[in-house]
Amino acid sequence: TLHQERRKHEEEVQEKIEYHDGKVEEVLSDGRRIITFRDGTKKEISADKRMTTIIFSNGDVKKIMPDQRVIYYYADAQTTHTAYPDGLEVLQFPNNQIEKHYPDGTQEIEFPDHTVKCLYSDGLKETFFPDGTVVKVEKNGDKIVVFSDGQREIHTAQFRRREYPDGTVKTVFCNGRQETKYSTGRVQIKDEEGNLILDKK
């Protein structure tokens, strides 16, 4: 079959130009041009000149598409990098992780388990987990966790607070003091050792 392929290729070649620098250009019967460089790199230009494919000697492949997308496949890393004309860049890794880099500086990473992490140019980080949990981390380090069951957790340098769907709010301050406000209006405060110091119904 290799011999048949070679013969078929030779039949397709309409013109062959050999340059002094060792470069060889072949014009095929369907209008494509294949340029082979001395180092083994091959460049194929489509008949309409709207698509170019370059196959490098190390196995990397670069495609310039008719819509101006540039797709580069890194053979060693088995990673594909696609650059769009609008500035979007997409990386696809062999483990199915996908990274999107937007022109405004935003980065979106989709992990193989479908967790999505967004890094915004203003410093905000958001992570969306497959179970519906969302974690937001502000530039100042404050963290808000919204669980799929409706609970919310807020972490700041001063306190950690848990908000429950029924309206109950439990806060643990950085000094260890705990405050629980129940939806019924009851308030409990414990000191840093866990001793009850206030229980107002």
JSON list of N, CA, C and O in Angstrom, two decimals, residues 133 143-156 159-173 179-183:
[
{"chain": "A", "resi": 133, "resn": "THR", "atom": "N", "xyz": [-21.67, 23.56, 43.47]},
{"chain": "A", "resi": 133, "resn": "THR", "atom": "CA", "xyz": [-21.00, 24.46, 44.41]},
{"chain": "A", "resi": 133, "resn": "THR", "atom": "C", "xyz": [-20.22, 25.52, 43.63]},
{"chain": "A", "resi": 133, "resn": "THR", "atom": "O", "xyz": [-19.59, 25.21, 42.62]},
{"chain": "A", "resi": 143, "resn": "LYS", "atom": "N", "xyz": [-13.45, 35.02, 50.74]},
{"chain": "A", "resi": 143, "resn": "LYS", "atom": "CA", "xyz": [-13.93, 33.85, 49.99]},
{"chain": "A", "resi": 143, "resn": "LYS", "atom": "C", "xyz": [-15.41, 33.63, 50.29]},
{"chain": "A", "resi": 143, "resn": "LYS", "atom": "O", "xyz": [-15.81, 33.67, 51.45]},
{"chain": "A", "resi": 144, "resn": "ILE", "atom": "N", "xyz": [-16.20, 33.40, 49.25]},
{"chain": "A", "resi": 144, "resn": "ILE", "atom": "CA", "xyz": [-17.61, 33.07, 49.40]},
{"chain": "A", "resi": 144, "resn": "ILE", "atom": "C", "xyz": [-17.84, 31.72, 48.73]},
{"chain": "A", "resi": 144, "resn": "ILE", "atom": "O", "xyz": [-17.50, 31.53, 47.57]},
{"chain": "A", "resi": 145, "resn": "VAL", "atom": "N", "xyz": [-18.42, 30.80, 49.51]},
{"chain": "A", "resi": 145, "resn": "VAL", "atom": "CA", "xyz": [-18.74, 29.48, 48.97]},
{"chain": "A", "resi": 145, "resn": "VAL", "atom": "C", "xyz": [-20.25, 29.34, 48.98]},
{"chain": "A", "resi": 145, "resn": "VAL", "atom": "O", "xyz": [-20.89, 29.52, 50.02]},
{"chain": "A", "resi": 146, "resn": "VAL", "atom": "N", "xyz": [-20.84, 29.08, 47.82]},
{"chain": "A", "resi": 146, "resn": "VAL", "atom": "CA", "xyz": [-22.28, 28.87, 47.71]},
{"chain": "A", "resi": 146, "resn": "VAL", "atom": "C", "xyz": [-22.48, 27.39, 47.37]},
{"chain": "A", "resi": 146, "resn": "VAL", "atom": "O", "xyz": [-22.04, 26.92, 46.33]},
{"chain": "A", "resi": 147, "resn": "PHE", "atom": "N", "xyz": [-23.11, 26.67, 48.31]},
{"chain": "A", "resi": 147, "resn": "PHE", "atom": "CA", "xyz": [-23.32, 25.23, 48.12]},
{"chain": "A", "resi": 147, "resn": "PHE", "atom": "C", "xyz": [-24.63, 24.98, 47.37]},
{"chain": "A", "resi": 147, "resn": "PHE", "atom": "O", "xyz": [-25.53, 25.82, 47.39]},
{"chain": "A", "resi": 148, "resn": "SER", "atom": "N", "xyz": [-24.72, 23.83, 46.74]},
{"chain": "A", "resi": 148, "resn": "SER", "atom": "CA", "xyz": [-25.90, 23.51, 45.93]},
{"chain": "A", "resi": 148, "resn": "SER", "atom": "C", "xyz": [-27.16, 23.39, 46.79]},
{"chain": "A", "resi": 148, "resn": "SER", "atom": "O", "xyz": [-28.27, 23.55, 46.29]},
{"chain": "A", "resi": 149, "resn": "ASP", "atom": "N", "xyz": [-27.01, 23.13, 48.11]},
{"chain": "A", "resi": 149, "resn": "ASP", "atom": "CA", "xyz": [-28.18, 23.02, 48.99]},
{"chain": "A", "resi": 149, "resn": "ASP", "atom": "C", "xyz": [-28.65, 24.38, 49.51]},
{"chain": "A", "resi": 149, "resn": "ASP", "atom": "O", "xyz": [-29.55, 24.47, 50.34]},
{"chain": "A", "resi": 150, "resn": "GLY", "atom": "N", "xyz": [-28.01, 25.48, 49.04]},
{"chain": "A", "resi": 150, "resn": "GLY", "atom": "CA", "xyz": [-28.42, 26.82, 49.44]},
{"chain": "A", "resi": 150, "resn": "GLY", "atom": "C", "xyz": [-27.60, 27.43, 50.56]},
{"chain": "A", "resi": 150, "resn": "GLY", "atom": "O", "xyz": [-27.72, 28.61, 50.85]},
{"chain": "A", "resi": 151, "resn": "GLN", "atom": "N", "xyz": [-26.76, 26.63, 51.22]},
{"chain": "A", "resi": 151, "resn": "GLN", "atom": "CA", "xyz": [-25.91, 27.18, 52.27]},
{"chain": "A", "resi": 151, "resn": "GLN", "atom": "C", "xyz": [-24.83, 28.06, 51.65]},
{"chain": "A", "resi": 151, "resn": "GLN", "atom": "O", "xyz": [-24.40, 27.82, 50.54]},
{"chain": "A", "resi": 152, "resn": "ARG", "atom": "N", "xyz": [-24.42, 29.08, 52.42]},
{"chain": "A", "resi": 152, "resn": "ARG", "atom": "CA", "xyz": [-23.34, 29.97, 51.98]},
{"chain": "A", "resi": 152, "resn": "ARG", "atom": "C", "xyz": [-22.31, 30.05, 53.09]},
{"chain": "A", "resi": 152, "resn": "ARG", "atom": "O", "xyz": [-22.67, 30.05, 54.27]},
{"chain": "A", "resi": 153, "resn": "GLU", "atom": "N", "xyz": [-21.06, 30.10, 52.70]},
{"chain": "A", "resi": 153, "resn": "GLU", "atom": "CA", "xyz": [-19.99, 30.28, 53.67]},
{"chain": "A", "resi": 153, "resn": "GLU", "atom": "C", "xyz": [-19.15, 31.47, 53.22]},
{"chain": "A", "resi": 153, "resn": "GLU", "atom": "O", "xyz": [-18.82, 31.59, 52.05]},
{"chain": "A", "resi": 154, "resn": "ILE", "atom": "N", "xyz": [-18.84, 32.35, 54.18]},
{"chain": "A", "resi": 154, "resn": "ILE", "atom": "CA", "xyz": [-18.04, 33.54, 53.88]},
{"chain": "A", "resi": 154, "resn": "ILE", "atom": "C", "xyz": [-16.80, 33.50, 54.77]},
{"chain": "A", "resi": 154, "resn": "ILE", "atom": "O", "xyz": [-16.92, 33.35, 55.99]},
{"chain": "A", "resi": 155, "resn": "HIS", "atom": "N", "xyz": [-15.63, 33.60, 54.17]},
{"chain": "A", "resi": 155, "resn": "HIS", "atom": "CA", "xyz": [-14.36, 33.60, 54.91]},
{"chain": "A", "resi": 155, "resn": "HIS", "atom": "C", "xyz": [-13.69, 34.95, 54.68]},
{"chain": "A", "resi": 155, "resn": "HIS", "atom": "O", "xyz": [-13.44, 35.32, 53.53]},
{"chain": "A", "resi": 156, "resn": "THR", "atom": "N", "xyz": [-13.41, 35.69, 55.76]},
{"chain": "A", "resi": 156, "resn": "THR", "atom": "CA", "xyz": [-12.63, 36.92, 55.64]},
{"chain": "A", "resi": 156, "resn": "THR", "atom": "C", "xyz": [-11.50, 36.83, 56.66]},
{"chain": "A", "resi": 156, "resn": "THR", "atom": "O", "xyz": [-11.43, 35.87, 57.43]},
{"chain": "A", "resi": 159, "resn": "PHE", "atom": "N", "xyz": [-13.48, 36.94, 60.14]},
{"chain": "A", "resi": 159, "resn": "PHE", "atom": "CA", "xyz": [-14.43, 35.89, 60.58]},
{"chain": "A", "resi": 159, "resn": "PHE", "atom": "C", "xyz": [-14.67, 34.85, 59.48]},
{"chain": "A", "resi": 159, "resn": "PHE", "atom": "O", "xyz": [-14.30, 35.04, 58.33]},
{"chain": "A", "resi": 160, "resn": "ARG", "atom": "N", "xyz": [-15.33, 33.76, 59.94]},
{"chain": "A", "resi": 160, "resn": "ARG", "atom": "CA", "xyz": [-15.88, 32.75, 59.03]},
{"chain": "A", "resi": 160, "resn": "ARG", "atom": "C", "xyz": [-17.36, 32.66, 59.35]},
{"chain": "A", "resi": 160, "resn": "ARG", "atom": "O", "xyz": [-17.72, 32.49, 60.52]},
{"chain": "A", "resi": 161, "resn": "ARG", "atom": "N", "xyz": [-18.21, 32.78, 58.34]},
{"chain": "A", "resi": 161, "resn": "ARG", "atom": "CA", "xyz": [-19.65, 32.79, 58.57]},
{"chain": "A", "resi": 161, "resn": "ARG", "atom": "C", "xyz": [-20.32, 31.74, 57.70]},
{"chain": "A", "resi": 161, "resn": "ARG", "atom": "O", "xyz": [-19.98, 31.58, 56.53]},
{"chain": "A", "resi": 162, "resn": "ARG", "atom": "N", "xyz": [-21.28, 31.02, 58.30]},
{"chain": "A", "resi": 162, "resn": "ARG", "atom": "CA", "xyz": [-22.07, 30.04, 57.56]},
{"chain": "A", "resi": 162, "resn": "ARG", "atom": "C", "xyz": [-23.52, 30.48, 57.61]},
{"chain": "A", "resi": 162, "resn": "ARG", "atom": "O", "xyz": [-24.05, 30.73, 58.69]},
{"chain": "A", "resi": 163, "resn": "GLU", "atom": "N", "xyz": [-24.14, 30.63, 56.44]},
{"chain": "A", "resi": 163, "resn": "GLU", "atom": "CA", "xyz": [-25.54, 31.03, 56.35]},
{"chain": "A", "resi": 163, "resn": "GLU", "atom": "C", "xyz": [-26.34, 29.84, 55.84]},
{"chain": "A", "resi": 163, "resn": "GLU", "atom": "O", "xyz": [-26.01, 29.25, 54.82]},
{"chain": "A", "resi": 164, "resn": "TYR", "atom": "N", "xyz": [-27.40, 29.48, 56.58]},
{"chain": "A", "resi": 164, "resn": "TYR", "atom": "CA", "xyz": [-28.21, 28.33, 56.23]},
{"chain": "A", "resi": 164, "resn": "TYR", "atom": "C", "xyz": [-29.50, 28.77, 55.54]},
{"chain": "A", "resi": 164, "resn": "TYR", "atom": "O", "xyz": [-29.96, 29.90, 55.76]},
{"chain": "A", "resi": 165, "resn": "PRO", "atom": "N", "xyz": [-30.08, 27.91, 54.71]},
{"chain": "A", "resi": 165, "resn": "PRO", "atom": "CA", "xyz": [-31.30, 28.28, 53.97]},
{"chain": "A", "resi": 165, "resn": "PRO", "atom": "C", "xyz": [-32.45, 28.72, 54.88]},
{"chain": "A", "resi": 165, "resn": "PRO", "atom": "O", "xyz": [-33.29, 29.52, 54.48]},
{"chain": "A", "resi": 166, "resn": "ASP", "atom": "N", "xyz": [-32.50, 28.22, 56.13]},
{"chain": "A", "resi": 166, "resn": "ASP", "atom": "CA", "xyz": [-33.59, 28.60, 57.03]},
{"chain": "A", "resi": 166, "resn": "ASP", "atom": "C", "xyz": [-33.38, 29.98, 57.67]},
{"chain": "A", "resi": 166, "resn": "ASP", "atom": "O", "xyz": [-34.21, 30.45, 58.43]},
{"chain": "A", "resi": 167, "resn": "GLY", "atom": "N", "xyz": [-32.24, 30.64, 57.34]},
{"chain": "A", "resi": 167, "resn": "GLY", "atom": "CA", "xyz": [-31.98, 31.97, 57.88]},
{"chain": "A", "resi": 167, "resn": "GLY", "atom": "C", "xyz": [-31.01, 31.99, 59.05]},
{"chain": "A", "resi": 167, "resn": "GLY", "atom": "O", "xyz": [-30.60, 33.05, 59.51]},
{"chain": "A", "resi": 168, "resn": "THR", "atom": "N", "xyz": [-30.65, 30.82, 59.55]},
{"chain": "A", "resi": 168, "resn": "THR", "atom": "CA", "xyz": [-29.68, 30.73, 60.65]},
{"chain": "A", "resi": 168, "resn": "THR", "atom": "C", "xyz": [-28.30, 31.18, 60.14]},
{"chain": "A", "resi": 168, "resn": "THR", "atom": "O", "xyz": [-27.91, 30.82, 59.03]},
{"chain": "A", "resi": 169, "resn": "VAL", "atom": "N", "xyz": [-27.59, 31.97, 60.97]},
{"chain": "A", "resi": 169, "resn": "VAL", "atom": "CA", "xyz": [-26.26, 32.45, 60.62]},
{"chain": "A", "resi": 169, "resn": "VAL", "atom": "C", "xyz": [-25.31, 32.15, 61.77]},
{"chain": "A", "resi": 169, "resn": "VAL", "atom": "O", "xyz": [-25.55, 32.58, 62.90]},
{"chain": "A", "resi": 170, "resn": "LYS", "atom": "N", "xyz": [-24.24, 31.40, 61.47]},
{"chain": "A", "resi": 170, "resn": "LYS", "atom": "CA", "xyz": [-23.25, 31.07, 62.49]},
{"chain": "A", "resi": 170, "resn": "LYS", "atom": "C", "xyz": [-21.92, 31.73, 62.09]},
{"chain": "A", "resi": 170, "resn": "LYS", "atom": "O", "xyz": [-21.45, 31.52, 60.98]},
{"chain": "A", "resi": 171, "resn": "THR", "atom": "N", "xyz": [-21.35, 32.53, 63.00]},
{"chain": "A", "resi": 171, "resn": "THR", "atom": "CA", "xyz": [-20.11, 33.25, 62.71]},
{"chain": "A", "resi": 171, "resn": "THR", "atom": "C", "xyz": [-19.06, 32.87, 63.74]},
{"chain": "A", "resi": 171, "resn": "THR", "atom": "O", "xyz": [-19.33, 32.85, 64.94]},
{"chain": "A", "resi": 172, "resn": "VAL", "atom": "N", "xyz": [-17.85, 32.54, 63.26]},
{"chain": "A", "resi": 172, "resn": "VAL", "atom": "CA", "xyz": [-16.71, 32.30, 64.13]},
{"chain": "A", "resi": 172, "resn": "VAL", "atom": "C", "xyz": [-15.71, 33.40, 63.82]},
{"chain": "A", "resi": 172, "resn": "VAL", "atom": "O", "xyz": [-15.25, 33.53, 62.69]},
{"chain": "A", "resi": 173, "resn": "PHE", "atom": "N", "xyz": [-15.39, 34.22, 64.85]},
{"chain": "A", "resi": 173, "resn": "PHE", "atom": "CA", "xyz": [-14.47, 35.34, 64.65]},
{"chain": "A", "resi": 173, "resn": "PHE", "atom": "C", "xyz": [-13.03, 34.86, 64.80]},
{"chain": "A", "resi": 173, "resn": "PHE", "atom": "O", "xyz": [-12.76, 33.80, 65.37]},
{"chain": "A", "resi": 179, "resn": "GLU", "atom": "N", "xyz": [-20.74, 33.21, 67.31]},
{"chain": "A", "resi": 179, "resn": "GLU", "atom": "CA", "xyz": [-22.05, 33.85, 67.43]},
{"chain": "A", "resi": 179, "resn": "GLU", "atom": "C", "xyz": [-22.99, 33.12, 66.49]},
{"chain": "A", "resi": 179, "resn": "GLU", "atom": "O", "xyz": [-22.70, 32.95, 65.30]},
{"chain": "A", "resi": 180, "resn": "THR", "atom": "N", "xyz": [-24.13, 32.66, 67.03]},
{"chain": "A", "resi": 180, "resn": "THR", "atom": "CA", "xyz": [-25.14, 31.99, 66.21]},
{"chain": "A", "resi": 180, "resn": "THR", "atom": "C", "xyz": [-26.44, 32.76, 66.32]},
{"chain": "A", "resi": 180, "resn": "THR", "atom": "O", "xyz": [-26.94, 32.97, 67.43]},
{"chain": "A", "resi": 181, "resn": "LYS", "atom": "N", "xyz": [-26.96, 33.20, 65.17]},
{"chain": "A", "resi": 181, "resn": "LYS", "atom": "CA", "xyz": [-28.27, 33.87, 65.13]},
{"chain": "A", "resi": 181, "resn": "LYS", "atom": "C", "xyz": [-29.21, 32.91, 64.40]},
{"chain": "A", "resi": 181, "resn": "LYS", "atom": "O", "xyz": [-29.01, 32.59, 63.25]},
{"chain": "A", "resi": 182, "resn": "TYR", "atom": "N", "xyz": [-30.25, 32.46, 65.13]},
{"chain": "A", "resi": 182, "resn": "TYR", "atom": "CA", "xyz": [-31.21, 31.52, 64.56]},
{"chain": "A", "resi": 182, "resn": "TYR", "atom": "C", "xyz": [-32.33, 32.27, 63.86]},
{"chain": "A", "resi": 182, "resn": "TYR", "atom": "O", "xyz": [-32.61, 33.44, 64.16]},
{"chain": "A", "resi": 183, "resn": "SER", "atom": "N", "xyz": [-33.00, 31.61, 62.95]},
{"chain": "A", "resi": 183, "resn": "SER", "atom": "CA", "xyz": [-34.11, 32.22, 62.21]},
{"chain": "A", "resi": 183, "resn": "SER", "atom": "C", "xyz": [-35.25, 32.61, 63.14]},
{"chain": "A", "resi": 183, "resn": "SER", "atom": "O", "xyz": [-36.05, 33.48, 62.82]}
]
